[in-house]
Amino acid sequence: MNHNTNGIRRDTVIDIAKPMSFAGALEFVNLTYTVIKKKKTDQGKWVNQEADLLNRITGYAPKGCITAVMGPSGAGKSTFLDGLAGRIASGSLKGKVLLDGNEMSPSLIKRTSAYIMQDDRLFPMLTVYETLMFAADFRLGSITKAEKRQRVETLIEQLGLSSARNTYIGDEGSRGVSGGERRRVSIGVDIIHGPSLLFLDEPTSGLDSTSAQSVIEKVHNIAQAGSTVVLTIHQPSSRIQLLLDHLIILARGQLMYQGSPKDVGLHLGRIGRRVPKGESPIEFLIDVIQQYDQSEYGVDALAEFVVTGMKPPKLSDDEMSFSTPTPPPHWSSGKKLHLQMAGRHDQDNGFDHSVRSPWNNSKSWSQSGIMQSLKSTPARHRNQRTPNPASASPGYYTNSSDILARTPTPHSSDYTVNEDDYITPSMAADGANHHHLGPKFSNSFFAETWVLMRRNFINIRRTPELFLSRLMVLTIMGFMMATMFKKPGATMQGITNRLSFFIFTVCLFFFSSNDAVPAFIQERFIFVRETSHNAYRASSYTIAGLITYLPFLLLQAAVYAVITWFALKLEGSFVYFLIILYVSLLSTNSFVVFVSSVVPNFILGYAAVIAFTALFFLFCGYFLSSHDIPKYWRWMNKISTMTYPYEGLLINEYQRNEVFGQTLAGTNVTGIDILQSLHIYHEKDPKWSMIYIMLGWAVLYRILFYIVLRFASKNQRT
């Protein structure tokens, strides 16, 4: 038995029967993330100032365990998780992330991990089974369909979703699975391929206590199956705390504590704070952190203690005066029961002081450089205060390894799990060979496109409102046009009426695509989540979306064309009339989708589309011909997507010497005269060139759409 300098009893028991192997552990060394923030000086000027969101955080997350990242608001929990998951742009994050002792680049981390976002972004009209099957199609391209079904059925059972197997996911407008079930489906989508790393951002957010408990239990099972699980969590219940194996507590981007939850009380004892009877040590530690944060010393004093072992100065009674919440009285007894069930006997006020620290394993940790970096990592003091070792005595340790060796840490070897009961990580057998992961995507481009098309058709079939609303509008407006502009007179007014019909048709087809703005913006979040870990290519998504809507656009154009062509007895070619309407829908749809990919929300999307619609309408040649538009604005006539369908419809109707009216002077006006007066007449028939130009614009907008998806739609910090 040993006694430390603080008078707290410490039993150092190292179980030599269990090897201290950290194969599969996720290690991180000196993670630092600095951003530039604007700050207003006393003189009223704004200056740029560096702010450390993460400040030299070093540690690890053991394999087979749940590592919970906790801390007060603004501690940097989500930023830290993003740093581990490779979601901070290269060059912005300093430090190293290692798996099995091998340094991992952000792209490599994404290929070996899954990231479950705080918001559940799923298609509401797919069932639980269909959602997971599509995830299997994307992530498990190398196995047969029967094996995918078996994998999905097994996963549904493991996640406790058997009763909701054929239930729609649902959303605010349609009922579906419960919040806890939806969260478990989100987890299932990202673990279907058995990732070796699993990151979860606030998995219990918005859930009731029972649902939150169920979600963490399933995550605990996933961890025991061999995955390294890291999650952020805010104010976990006492029952959830029993399922957490490893803690990383942060405050203002600095490390406050790392180790087993059952050793938090021991850590508090070393800094001179005793856990009040009946309180949760974890919650009390966070309260202590907040007390220091509000004091003159700041959290830097606690961060210094973690690195060097120098005991932080005591706080005054006023600084410790704010009240702390009292946990349920059954917390201590529940924890004791849990530890007894795990084969760990309580000693010294409910804490097992047996030491099993990674830093004692010099072979695995000295090679990664973590021990050396910890010894050489200075703490940044907010007030540049340097604690006096003499005044801090007896809590001052001369060697940083002294305090590090006092932090017991759970190991995956502490648990006995039948891995046959779970879907084991596909990379668990790879060991350190993470640099040979095979192809980046599980499927070929054509296979991805086919799967995406199938999913699109299912969503359209189950949510036909968007398609039917467009078809209804075009049908009703077609009948109105057929009755309003029927039998135009052989006069100049009759010619004007026919021109008005054509320009209104062009505007109608442009506006009919505007409702695609909110639809795509909602789907974009799902795209970002799925492609962040290489479920499919942005190119296959672009092509699949285009092909899916081609038949629906054709049907819309055909309905309007049939109604108006025969009722108004239009001249020219009906086939050309149908094609130009179809291509007009295609080009405007491509434009709207491109705009939707750029704007952050549908309100700005609508505003942008309406603004461009007004500009395109103004410069299409109806109000002023291209010849009469001022030279400095003529380029707007060329980029207007309304110019070419409008001129194409006029050419199809009037490219002939047939008389269409008479002037007041009795002069006959032929179709050629009308086109010449509008400065769109060409000796060679140019009407098919209008189709080609419109197709060119459609292709250009789709290419721009792809570029935005490929390079600007990454859910990543800069």
XYZ file of C-alpha atoms in Angstrom:
718
model
C 0.000 0.000 0.000
C 1.238 3.437 -0.874
C 0.265 6.880 0.357
C 0.658 9.870 -1.900
C 1.680 13.313 -0.740
C -1.914 14.459 -0.491
C -2.706 11.847 2.105
C -5.059 9.986 -0.255
C -4.595 6.244 -0.087
C -3.526 4.682 -3.398
C -3.245 0.980 -4.115
C -0.988 0.264 -7.049
C -2.046 -3.073 -8.474
C -0.978 -4.037 -11.975
C -2.613 -7.161 -13.334
C 0.260 -8.869 -15.168
C -2.067 -11.603 -16.353
C -3.671 -9.176 -18.766
C -1.367 -7.733 -21.419
C -1.426 -3.958 -21.679
C -1.891 -3.959 -25.437
C -3.280 -0.878 -27.097
C -3.702 -2.319 -30.583
C -6.509 -0.413 -32.257
C -6.342 2.540 -29.864
C -6.864 5.970 -31.368
C -4.059 8.269 -30.249
C -3.788 12.022 -30.650
C -0.746 14.180 -30.032
C -0.696 17.963 -29.532
C -3.979 18.650 -31.324
C -4.150 22.405 -31.793
C -6.734 24.348 -33.743
C -6.397 28.118 -33.923
C -8.864 30.487 -35.557
C -8.894 34.229 -36.131
C -11.627 36.122 -34.341
C -12.489 39.797 -34.465
C -12.342 41.586 -31.132
C -13.369 45.126 -30.315
C -10.754 47.130 -28.450
C -11.390 49.770 -25.806
C -10.880 52.394 -28.505
C -13.779 50.918 -30.478
C -11.616 49.402 -33.219
C -11.962 45.846 -34.439
C -8.763 43.826 -34.503
C -7.988 40.254 -35.475
C -6.986 38.019 -32.615
C -5.963 34.379 -32.528
C -8.089 32.042 -30.420
C -7.208 28.449 -29.604
C -10.281 26.274 -29.928
C -8.021 23.304 -29.185
C -4.770 23.749 -27.274
C -2.218 20.921 -27.457
C -4.511 18.079 -26.460
C -2.717 14.751 -26.161
C -4.213 11.415 -25.206
C -5.962 8.384 -26.585
C -9.265 6.537 -26.974
C -8.956 2.796 -26.208
C -10.332 0.145 -28.503
C -13.432 -1.712 -27.385
C -14.569 1.138 -25.147
C -16.795 4.192 -25.228
C -14.721 7.325 -24.888
C -16.954 10.204 -23.826
C -15.847 13.776 -24.479
C -17.424 16.063 -21.904
C -17.074 19.566 -20.584
C -18.911 22.844 -20.018
C -20.468 24.782 -22.877
C -17.795 26.171 -25.172
C -15.267 23.568 -24.061
C -14.446 22.554 -27.642
C -16.069 19.123 -27.569
C -17.465 19.170 -31.112
C -14.303 20.818 -32.440
C -12.201 18.112 -30.822
C -14.416 15.389 -32.304
C -14.156 16.999 -35.746
C -10.373 17.081 -35.379
C -10.220 13.361 -34.607
C -12.634 12.532 -37.430
C -10.676 14.417 -40.103
C -13.375 17.051 -40.487
C -11.023 19.997 -40.080
C -9.313 21.102 -43.272
C -5.712 20.041 -43.752
C -3.329 22.709 -42.537
C -5.800 24.199 -40.059
C -5.383 21.439 -37.481
C -1.927 20.909 -36.017
C -0.803 17.737 -34.323
C -1.104 14.058 -35.112
C -3.837 11.440 -35.027
C -2.659 7.824 -34.945
C -4.398 4.472 -35.166
C -2.460 1.346 -34.217
C 0.632 3.550 -34.040
C 0.257 4.726 -37.641
C -0.317 8.384 -38.382
C -3.653 8.914 -40.104
C -4.410 11.607 -42.646
C -7.933 13.111 -42.708
C -8.802 11.207 -45.891
C -7.593 7.953 -44.371
C -9.572 8.536 -41.186
C -12.739 9.061 -43.215
C -12.197 5.744 -44.978
C -11.806 3.843 -41.710
C -14.470 5.593 -39.662
C -18.090 6.629 -39.433
C -19.392 9.958 -38.145
C -22.934 10.203 -36.810
C -24.074 13.814 -36.827
C -26.260 15.368 -34.184
C -29.163 15.759 -36.602
C -30.735 12.657 -38.122
C -30.688 13.329 -41.859
C -32.692 10.513 -43.432
C -35.264 10.185 -46.206
C -38.631 10.302 -44.412
C -40.546 8.073 -46.821
C -38.137 5.136 -46.720
C -38.713 2.375 -44.203
C -36.099 1.359 -41.646
C -35.260 -1.739 -43.689
C -35.016 0.174 -46.968
C -32.813 2.854 -45.404
C -30.363 0.272 -44.121
C -30.497 -1.727 -47.361
C -29.548 1.306 -49.421
C -26.707 1.962 -46.970
C -25.590 -1.650 -47.500
C -25.776 -1.201 -51.281
C -23.527 1.855 -51.022
C -21.013 0.513 -48.475
C -20.915 -3.232 -49.195
C -20.492 -3.460 -52.917
C -18.293 -6.558 -52.809
C -20.835 -8.990 -51.323
C -23.966 -10.553 -52.761
C -27.490 -9.244 -52.365
C -28.380 -12.115 -50.045
C -25.414 -11.335 -47.803
C -26.431 -7.685 -47.687
C -29.951 -8.641 -46.614
C -28.559 -10.893 -43.921
C -26.262 -8.136 -42.702
C -29.178 -5.686 -42.550
C -31.443 -8.139 -40.718
C -28.707 -8.804 -38.176
C -28.108 -5.104 -37.677
C -31.823 -4.402 -37.238
C -31.959 -7.014 -34.498
C -28.814 -5.697 -32.802
C -30.127 -2.127 -32.793
C -33.486 -3.184 -31.377
C -35.400 -2.065 -34.467
C -37.240 -5.304 -35.271
C -40.652 -3.857 -34.360
C -40.011 -0.807 -36.572
C -38.539 -2.756 -39.486
C -41.220 -1.762 -42.014
C -42.091 1.639 -40.533
C -41.351 4.844 -42.425
C -38.650 7.063 -40.964
C -41.067 9.977 -40.974
C -40.530 13.671 -40.306
C -42.385 16.684 -38.936
C -45.109 16.306 -41.562
C -45.582 12.540 -41.462
C -45.500 10.133 -38.542
C -42.824 7.482 -38.430
C -40.402 5.908 -35.997
C -39.709 7.423 -32.590
C -36.807 9.768 -31.917
C -34.708 7.053 -30.297
C -35.389 4.645 -33.150
C -34.501 7.300 -35.702
C -31.207 7.925 -33.924
C -30.443 4.192 -33.949
C -31.224 4.043 -37.667
C -28.752 6.888 -38.217
C -26.145 4.907 -36.337
C -26.960 1.772 -38.320
C -26.561 3.581 -41.646
C -22.999 4.509 -40.768
C -21.894 1.247 -39.138
C -23.310 -1.131 -41.743
C -19.802 -1.656 -43.128
C -18.235 -2.260 -39.712
C -15.954 0.774 -39.327
C -13.053 0.481 -36.922
C -13.684 4.045 -35.676
C -17.066 5.470 -34.726
C -17.620 9.143 -33.891
C -20.936 10.416 -32.536
C -21.802 14.062 -31.952
C -24.305 14.358 -29.087
C -26.097 11.044 -29.820
C -28.577 11.633 -26.970
C -29.501 15.192 -27.938
C -33.254 15.742 -28.037
C -34.098 12.290 -26.657
C -35.914 11.378 -23.472
C -33.978 9.509 -20.805
C -35.237 6.077 -21.847
C -34.452 6.586 -25.528
C -31.047 8.071 -24.690
C -30.259 5.079 -22.485
C -31.245 2.691 -25.273
C -29.055 4.487 -27.813
C -25.969 4.438 -25.561
C -26.543 0.750 -24.754
C -26.459 -0.074 -28.466
C -23.345 2.056 -28.919
C -21.759 0.213 -25.981
C -22.441 -3.099 -27.720
C -20.797 -1.757 -30.881
C -17.731 -0.741 -28.879
C -17.480 -4.139 -27.203
C -17.550 -5.769 -30.614
C -14.160 -4.201 -31.288
C -14.741 -0.648 -32.501
C -13.131 2.451 -31.077
C -16.045 4.727 -30.153
C -15.683 8.426 -29.367
C -18.742 10.519 -28.592
C -19.562 13.931 -27.212
C -22.243 14.055 -24.569
C -23.752 16.790 -22.437
C -25.061 16.068 -18.943
C -25.463 12.275 -19.193
C -27.811 10.639 -16.740
C -26.459 8.463 -13.951
C -27.458 5.331 -15.871
C -25.619 6.493 -18.981
C -22.532 7.339 -16.928
C -22.300 3.664 -15.955
C -21.854 2.771 -19.645
C -18.969 5.176 -20.257
C -15.556 3.483 -20.148
C -13.173 6.366 -20.733
C -13.506 10.103 -20.198
C -11.912 13.096 -21.854
C -13.017 16.289 -20.138
C -12.218 19.598 -21.832
C -12.617 23.246 -20.952
C -11.812 26.153 -23.263
C -9.998 23.810 -25.612
C -7.695 22.373 -22.939
C -7.521 18.934 -21.352
C -8.923 18.856 -17.811
C -9.057 15.111 -17.215
C -8.470 11.854 -19.033
C -9.063 8.410 -17.651
C -11.642 6.088 -16.165
C -14.911 7.574 -14.895
C -14.400 5.741 -11.599
C -11.160 7.648 -10.959
C -12.605 11.148 -11.257
C -12.956 11.319 -7.487
C -9.300 10.392 -7.076
C -8.344 13.140 -9.515
C -10.411 15.650 -7.549
C -8.719 14.520 -4.355
C -5.310 15.258 -5.828
C -6.298 18.847 -6.564
C -7.604 19.231 -3.036
C -11.336 18.854 -3.656
C -13.487 16.192 -2.054
C -16.640 14.958 -3.755
C -19.650 15.781 -1.545
C -21.549 12.752 -0.366
C -24.236 11.688 -2.825
C -22.922 13.767 -5.724
C -21.643 12.492 -9.037
C -17.853 12.931 -9.246
C -18.113 13.721 -12.962
C -20.644 16.481 -12.472
C -18.720 17.814 -9.487
C -15.512 17.973 -11.551
C -17.308 19.994 -14.234
C -18.594 22.311 -11.508
C -15.047 22.739 -10.221
C -13.888 23.523 -13.756
C -16.549 26.213 -14.066
C -15.531 27.649 -10.701
C -11.928 27.981 -11.855
C -13.083 29.377 -15.197
C -14.876 32.183 -13.372
C -11.961 32.827 -11.044
C -8.815 34.868 -11.632
C -6.786 31.706 -12.276
C -8.914 30.363 -15.112
C -8.922 26.763 -16.318
C -5.219 27.040 -17.173
C -4.403 26.095 -13.580
C -6.274 22.797 -13.986
C -4.676 22.173 -17.384
C -1.242 22.736 -15.823
C -2.015 20.128 -13.175
C -2.871 17.526 -15.834
C 0.449 18.071 -17.617
C 2.929 18.751 -14.821
C 1.149 17.653 -11.653
C 1.441 21.107 -10.090
C -1.494 21.478 -7.737
C -3.773 24.385 -8.678
C -4.213 27.209 -6.173
C -7.192 27.044 -3.873
C -10.244 29.146 -4.605
C -11.810 31.513 -2.145
C -15.194 30.809 -0.596
C -16.780 33.432 -2.847
C -15.395 31.752 -5.960
C -16.848 28.419 -4.830
C -20.144 29.872 -3.682
C -22.399 29.084 -6.627
C -24.539 26.025 -6.041
C -24.106 22.754 -7.867
C -26.888 20.378 -8.845
C -27.339 17.285 -6.714
C -27.571 14.002 -8.609
C -30.133 11.318 -7.817
C -29.372 9.550 -4.507
C -29.136 6.177 -6.200
C -26.118 7.165 -8.301
C -23.478 5.873 -5.891
C -25.266 2.619 -5.184
C -25.960 2.079 -8.868
C -22.334 2.665 -9.726
C -21.223 0.292 -6.982
C -23.531 -2.393 -8.303
C -22.205 -1.862 -11.833
C -18.590 -2.161 -10.721
C -19.331 -5.303 -8.763
C -21.013 -6.842 -11.804
C -17.938 -5.979 -13.883
C -15.724 -7.782 -11.386
C -14.201 -4.614 -9.961
C -14.428 -4.309 -6.170
C -14.870 -0.892 -4.664
C -12.065 0.356 -2.503
C -11.610 3.642 -0.724
C -14.975 5.383 -1.054
C -16.094 3.432 -4.124
C -12.954 3.861 -6.246
C -10.720 1.083 -7.510
C -7.189 2.474 -7.472
C -5.605 -0.287 -9.520
C -3.310 1.263 -12.093
C -3.403 0.245 -15.696
C -2.034 3.217 -17.571
C -0.957 3.367 -21.206
C 2.067 5.410 -20.264
C 3.422 2.435 -18.312
C 3.597 0.569 -21.599
C 6.700 2.258 -22.914
C 6.829 0.139 -26.036
C 3.548 1.205 -27.555
C 3.403 4.766 -26.298
C 6.977 5.929 -26.508
C 6.972 5.038 -30.186
C 3.981 7.236 -30.856
C 5.674 10.167 -29.187
C 2.852 10.843 -26.757
C 4.949 10.483 -23.612
C 7.608 12.799 -24.926
C 5.085 15.392 -26.068
C 3.347 15.345 -22.716
C 6.609 16.016 -20.930
C 7.407 18.898 -23.231
C 3.933 20.431 -23.575
C 3.653 23.794 -21.821
C 0.317 25.016 -20.560
C -0.941 28.350 -21.803
C -2.032 30.624 -18.987
C -4.761 33.074 -19.687
C -3.242 35.560 -17.260
C 0.348 34.339 -17.749
C 0.412 33.178 -14.125
C 3.187 30.756 -13.160
C 2.259 28.764 -10.048
C 4.919 28.590 -7.382
C 5.960 24.999 -6.707
C 6.686 25.790 -3.080
C 3.303 27.338 -2.454
C 1.590 24.544 -4.320
C 3.191 21.890 -2.138
C 2.422 19.158 -1.268
C 0.461 18.734 -4.494
C 3.407 19.476 -6.760
C 5.008 16.608 -8.668
C 8.450 16.981 -10.129
C 7.849 14.484 -12.927
C 4.840 14.577 -15.204
C 4.888 10.775 -15.488
C 4.200 10.576 -11.767
C 0.704 11.928 -12.113
C 0.101 10.230 -15.463
C 0.881 6.882 -13.951
C -1.841 7.540 -11.385
C -4.611 7.617 -13.981
C -6.103 4.136 -14.326
C -7.553 3.503 -17.746
C -10.000 0.863 -18.980
C -8.826 -1.548 -21.627
C -10.677 -3.489 -24.186
C -9.193 -6.573 -22.521
C -11.245 -5.796 -19.415
C -14.395 -6.952 -21.156
C -15.442 -10.422 -22.187
C -17.530 -10.264 -25.342
C -18.781 -12.863 -27.739
C -17.936 -11.069 -30.973
C -20.061 -13.510 -32.973
C -23.098 -11.733 -31.536
C -22.194 -8.484 -33.257
C -21.124 -7.161 -36.622
C -17.407 -6.897 -36.102
C -15.448 -4.094 -37.732
C -14.354 -4.975 -41.213
C -10.911 -3.588 -40.503
C -10.309 -5.223 -37.147
C -8.121 -7.874 -38.742
C -6.023 -5.384 -40.619
C -3.962 -4.432 -37.557
C -1.594 -1.677 -38.479
C -2.036 -2.162 -42.187
C -4.324 0.822 -42.645
C -2.469 2.167 -45.648
C -3.758 -0.608 -47.919
C -7.495 -0.163 -47.718
C -8.455 -1.072 -51.253
C -10.588 1.162 -53.469
C -11.914 4.440 -52.148
C -15.499 3.580 -53.121
C -17.196 0.218 -52.666
C -19.033 0.322 -56.005
C -18.327 1.324 -59.559
C -19.686 4.569 -60.952
C -22.498 2.792 -62.818
C -23.493 0.689 -59.806
C -23.698 3.805 -57.634
C -25.779 5.584 -60.259
C -28.219 2.683 -60.455
C -28.660 2.495 -56.661
C -29.204 6.256 -56.449
C -31.746 6.130 -59.275
C -33.674 3.349 -57.530
C -33.787 5.367 -54.330
C -34.866 8.486 -56.208
C -37.736 6.672 -57.918
C -38.952 5.273 -54.589
C -38.910 8.729 -53.024
C -40.765 10.250 -55.982
C -43.358 7.485 -55.926
C -44.007 7.964 -52.209
C -43.840 11.748 -52.266
C -45.523 12.600 -55.567
C -46.596 16.043 -54.390
C -43.714 17.882 -56.028
C -44.163 16.206 -59.406
C -47.965 16.269 -59.360
C -48.076 19.933 -58.336
C -45.932 20.888 -61.329
C -48.025 18.738 -63.658
C -51.239 20.209 -62.275
C -50.002 23.771 -62.735
C -48.918 23.160 -66.331
C -52.178 21.374 -67.141
C -54.395 24.122 -65.732
C -52.315 26.881 -67.305
C -52.353 25.016 -70.617
C -56.150 25.033 -70.652
C -56.186 28.714 -69.728
C -53.756 29.562 -72.539
C -55.806 27.492 -74.990
C -58.938 29.490 -74.191
C -57.392 32.944 -73.825
C -55.262 33.073 -77.007
C -57.521 31.046 -79.284
C -58.016 32.270 -82.873
C -55.781 35.344 -82.973
C -56.909 37.932 -85.501
C -54.940 38.626 -88.687
C -53.918 41.982 -87.312
C -50.923 43.451 -85.547
C -52.769 42.953 -82.236
C -53.234 39.296 -83.114
C -49.493 38.997 -83.691
C -48.839 40.719 -80.342
C -51.223 38.296 -78.610
C -49.387 35.321 -80.062
C -46.033 36.781 -78.939
C -47.496 37.205 -75.462
C -48.481 33.534 -75.424
C -44.939 32.466 -76.259
C -43.233 34.641 -73.647
C -45.740 33.587 -70.990
C -45.076 29.945 -71.824
C -41.346 30.460 -71.402
C -41.836 32.201 -68.024
C -44.304 29.540 -66.885
C -41.814 26.762 -67.560
C -39.078 28.682 -65.788
C -41.182 29.306 -62.678
C -42.444 25.725 -62.556
C -38.949 24.556 -61.556
C -38.583 26.963 -58.644
C -40.167 24.569 -56.159
C -37.109 22.328 -56.538
C -35.180 24.732 -54.281
C -36.356 23.480 -50.854
C -36.487 19.878 -52.047
C -32.834 19.791 -52.986
C -31.642 21.848 -50.000
C -33.211 19.259 -47.671
C -31.595 16.444 -49.636
C -28.220 18.190 -49.657
C -27.740 17.485 -45.946
C -28.187 13.783 -46.621
C -25.736 14.004 -49.511
C -23.101 15.637 -47.281
C -23.529 12.994 -44.595
C -23.366 10.073 -47.008
C -20.452 11.315 -49.097
C -18.369 12.473 -46.127
C -17.249 8.865 -45.737
C -17.209 7.860 -49.406
C -20.605 6.172 -49.741
C -20.729 7.265 -53.387
C -19.292 9.797 -55.818
C -20.598 13.292 -56.385
C -20.549 12.547 -60.124
C -22.839 9.511 -59.785
C -25.198 11.555 -57.628
C -25.306 14.301 -60.277
C -25.979 11.907 -63.146
C -28.538 9.866 -61.191
C -30.497 12.987 -60.305
C -30.517 14.114 -63.921
C -31.602 10.755 -65.355
C -34.291 10.288 -62.703
C -36.126 13.465 -63.632
C -35.851 13.200 -67.416
C -39.079 11.191 -67.914
C -41.041 13.388 -65.527
C -39.908 16.553 -67.296
C -40.874 15.016 -70.624
C -44.365 14.202 -69.353
C -44.865 17.757 -68.096
C -43.766 19.258 -71.416
C -45.898 16.806 -73.410
C -49.104 17.557 -71.481
C -48.751 21.305 -71.987
C -47.703 20.931 -75.632
C -50.655 18.709 -76.566
C -53.178 21.015 -74.900
C -51.944 24.258 -76.457
C -50.692 23.147 -79.881
C -53.934 21.795 -81.219
C -56.229 24.256 -79.453
C -54.305 27.287 -80.747
C -53.534 25.715 -84.142
C -49.902 26.715 -83.979
C -47.724 26.614 -87.077
C -44.440 24.842 -87.671
C -43.337 21.503 -86.251
C -45.113 19.968 -83.258
C -42.069 17.776 -82.552
C -39.849 20.853 -82.375
C -42.433 22.617 -80.175
C -42.393 19.665 -77.761
C -38.604 19.362 -77.778
C -37.992 23.023 -77.088
C -40.430 22.954 -74.153
C -38.740 19.814 -72.833
C -35.220 21.240 -73.150
C -36.437 24.490 -71.609
C -37.597 22.557 -68.540
C -34.301 20.708 -68.457
C -32.147 23.835 -68.620
C -34.206 25.761 -66.056
C -34.254 22.755 -63.726
C -30.474 22.498 -64.004
C -30.144 26.201 -63.252
C -32.386 26.011 -60.171
C -30.575 22.944 -58.850
C -27.240 24.708 -59.287
C -28.471 27.771 -57.390
C -29.829 25.494 -54.646
C -26.402 23.931 -54.222
C -24.808 27.332 -53.610
C -27.225 28.992 -51.182
C -27.308 27.966 -47.498
C -31.104 27.813 -47.113
C -34.264 27.797 -49.195
C -35.175 31.406 -48.312
C -32.024 32.704 -49.974
C -32.533 30.118 -52.699
C -35.961 31.482 -53.571
C -34.640 35.029 -53.456
C -31.760 34.188 -55.815
C -33.960 32.283 -58.275
C -36.570 35.063 -58.372
C -33.878 37.692 -58.897
C -32.319 35.793 -61.792
C -35.759 35.067 -63.249
C -36.486 38.788 -63.367
C -33.123 39.503 -65.025
C -33.516 36.712 -67.573
C -37.041 37.902 -68.366
C -35.898 41.502 -68.794
C -33.104 40.618 -71.233
C -34.711 37.731 -73.160
C -35.637 39.989 -76.120
C -39.345 40.504 -75.460
C -39.207 44.024 -74.070
C -36.186 45.061 -76.143
C -34.803 43.073 -79.044
C -31.197 41.955 -78.829
C -30.332 44.670 -81.375
C -31.894 47.422 -79.249
C -30.380 46.401 -75.918
C -27.443 48.699 -75.006
C -24.106 47.181 -75.916
C -22.929 47.007 -72.312
C -25.987 44.839 -71.423
C -26.107 42.567 -74.462
C -24.121 39.885 -72.665
C -27.142 39.481 -70.383
C -29.203 38.572 -73.426
C -26.710 35.811 -74.236
C -26.679 34.260 -70.762
C -30.438 34.509 -70.235
C -31.901 31.005 -70.282
C -35.188 32.533 -71.506
C -33.688 33.988 -74.671
C -33.273 30.722 -76.550
C -36.652 29.035 -75.924
C -38.405 32.322 -76.700
C -36.569 32.819 -79.988
C -36.898 29.127 -80.829
C -40.678 29.215 -80.412
C -40.904 32.325 -82.590
C -38.723 30.830 -85.309
C -40.791 27.619 -85.323
C -43.961 29.677 -85.690
C -42.917 32.445 -88.078
C -40.012 31.174 -90.201
C -42.121 31.303 -93.390
C -43.550 33.776 -95.907
C -47.116 33.149 -94.813
C -49.157 36.275 -94.053
C -50.001 36.608 -90.325
C -51.580 40.049 -90.353
C -51.927 43.458 -91.885
C -50.833 46.876 -90.837
C -53.275 49.782 -90.622
C -52.025 50.806 -94.038
C -53.077 47.437 -95.414
C -49.589 46.074 -95.846
C -49.321 42.346 -95.388
C -47.014 41.167 -92.616
C -45.396 37.783 -93.163
C -43.695 35.574 -90.633
C -40.294 36.584 -92.016
C -41.231 40.240 -91.514
C -42.039 39.550 -87.849
C -38.714 37.828 -87.227
C -36.783 40.562 -89.029
C -38.455 43.238 -86.950
C -37.369 41.352 -83.823
C -33.823 40.923 -85.215
C -33.906 37.132 -84.884
C -34.220 36.218 -88.558
C -31.514 34.115 -90.184
C -31.294 32.998 -93.805
C -30.320 29.543 -92.621
C -32.858 27.829 -90.368
C -31.378 28.466 -86.881
C -34.082 26.878 -84.781
C -32.131 23.704 -83.999
C -29.155 25.768 -82.878
C -31.436 27.102 -80.112
C -31.912 23.539 -78.884
C -28.163 22.926 -78.886
C -27.468 26.140 -76.980
C -30.105 25.275 -74.360
C -28.624 21.811 -73.977
C -25.226 23.445 -73.560
C -26.555 25.613 -70.736
C -28.136 22.556 -69.100
C -24.834 20.694 -69.251
C -22.918 23.723 -67.940
C -25.236 24.148 -64.955
C -24.972 20.443 -64.148
C -21.189 20.650 -64.319
C -21.213 23.665 -62.003
C -23.596 21.761 -59.739
C -21.152 18.860 -59.632
C -18.207 21.155 -58.888
C -20.052 22.686 -55.951
C -20.958 19.247 -54.598
C -17.490 17.865 -55.143
C -15.410 20.692 -53.739
C -17.650 23.044 -51.729
C -20.146 20.730 -50.003
C -17.794 19.163 -47.495
C -18.967 19.214 -43.917
C -15.578 20.400 -42.747
C -14.128 23.215 -40.679
C -11.560 25.446 -42.336
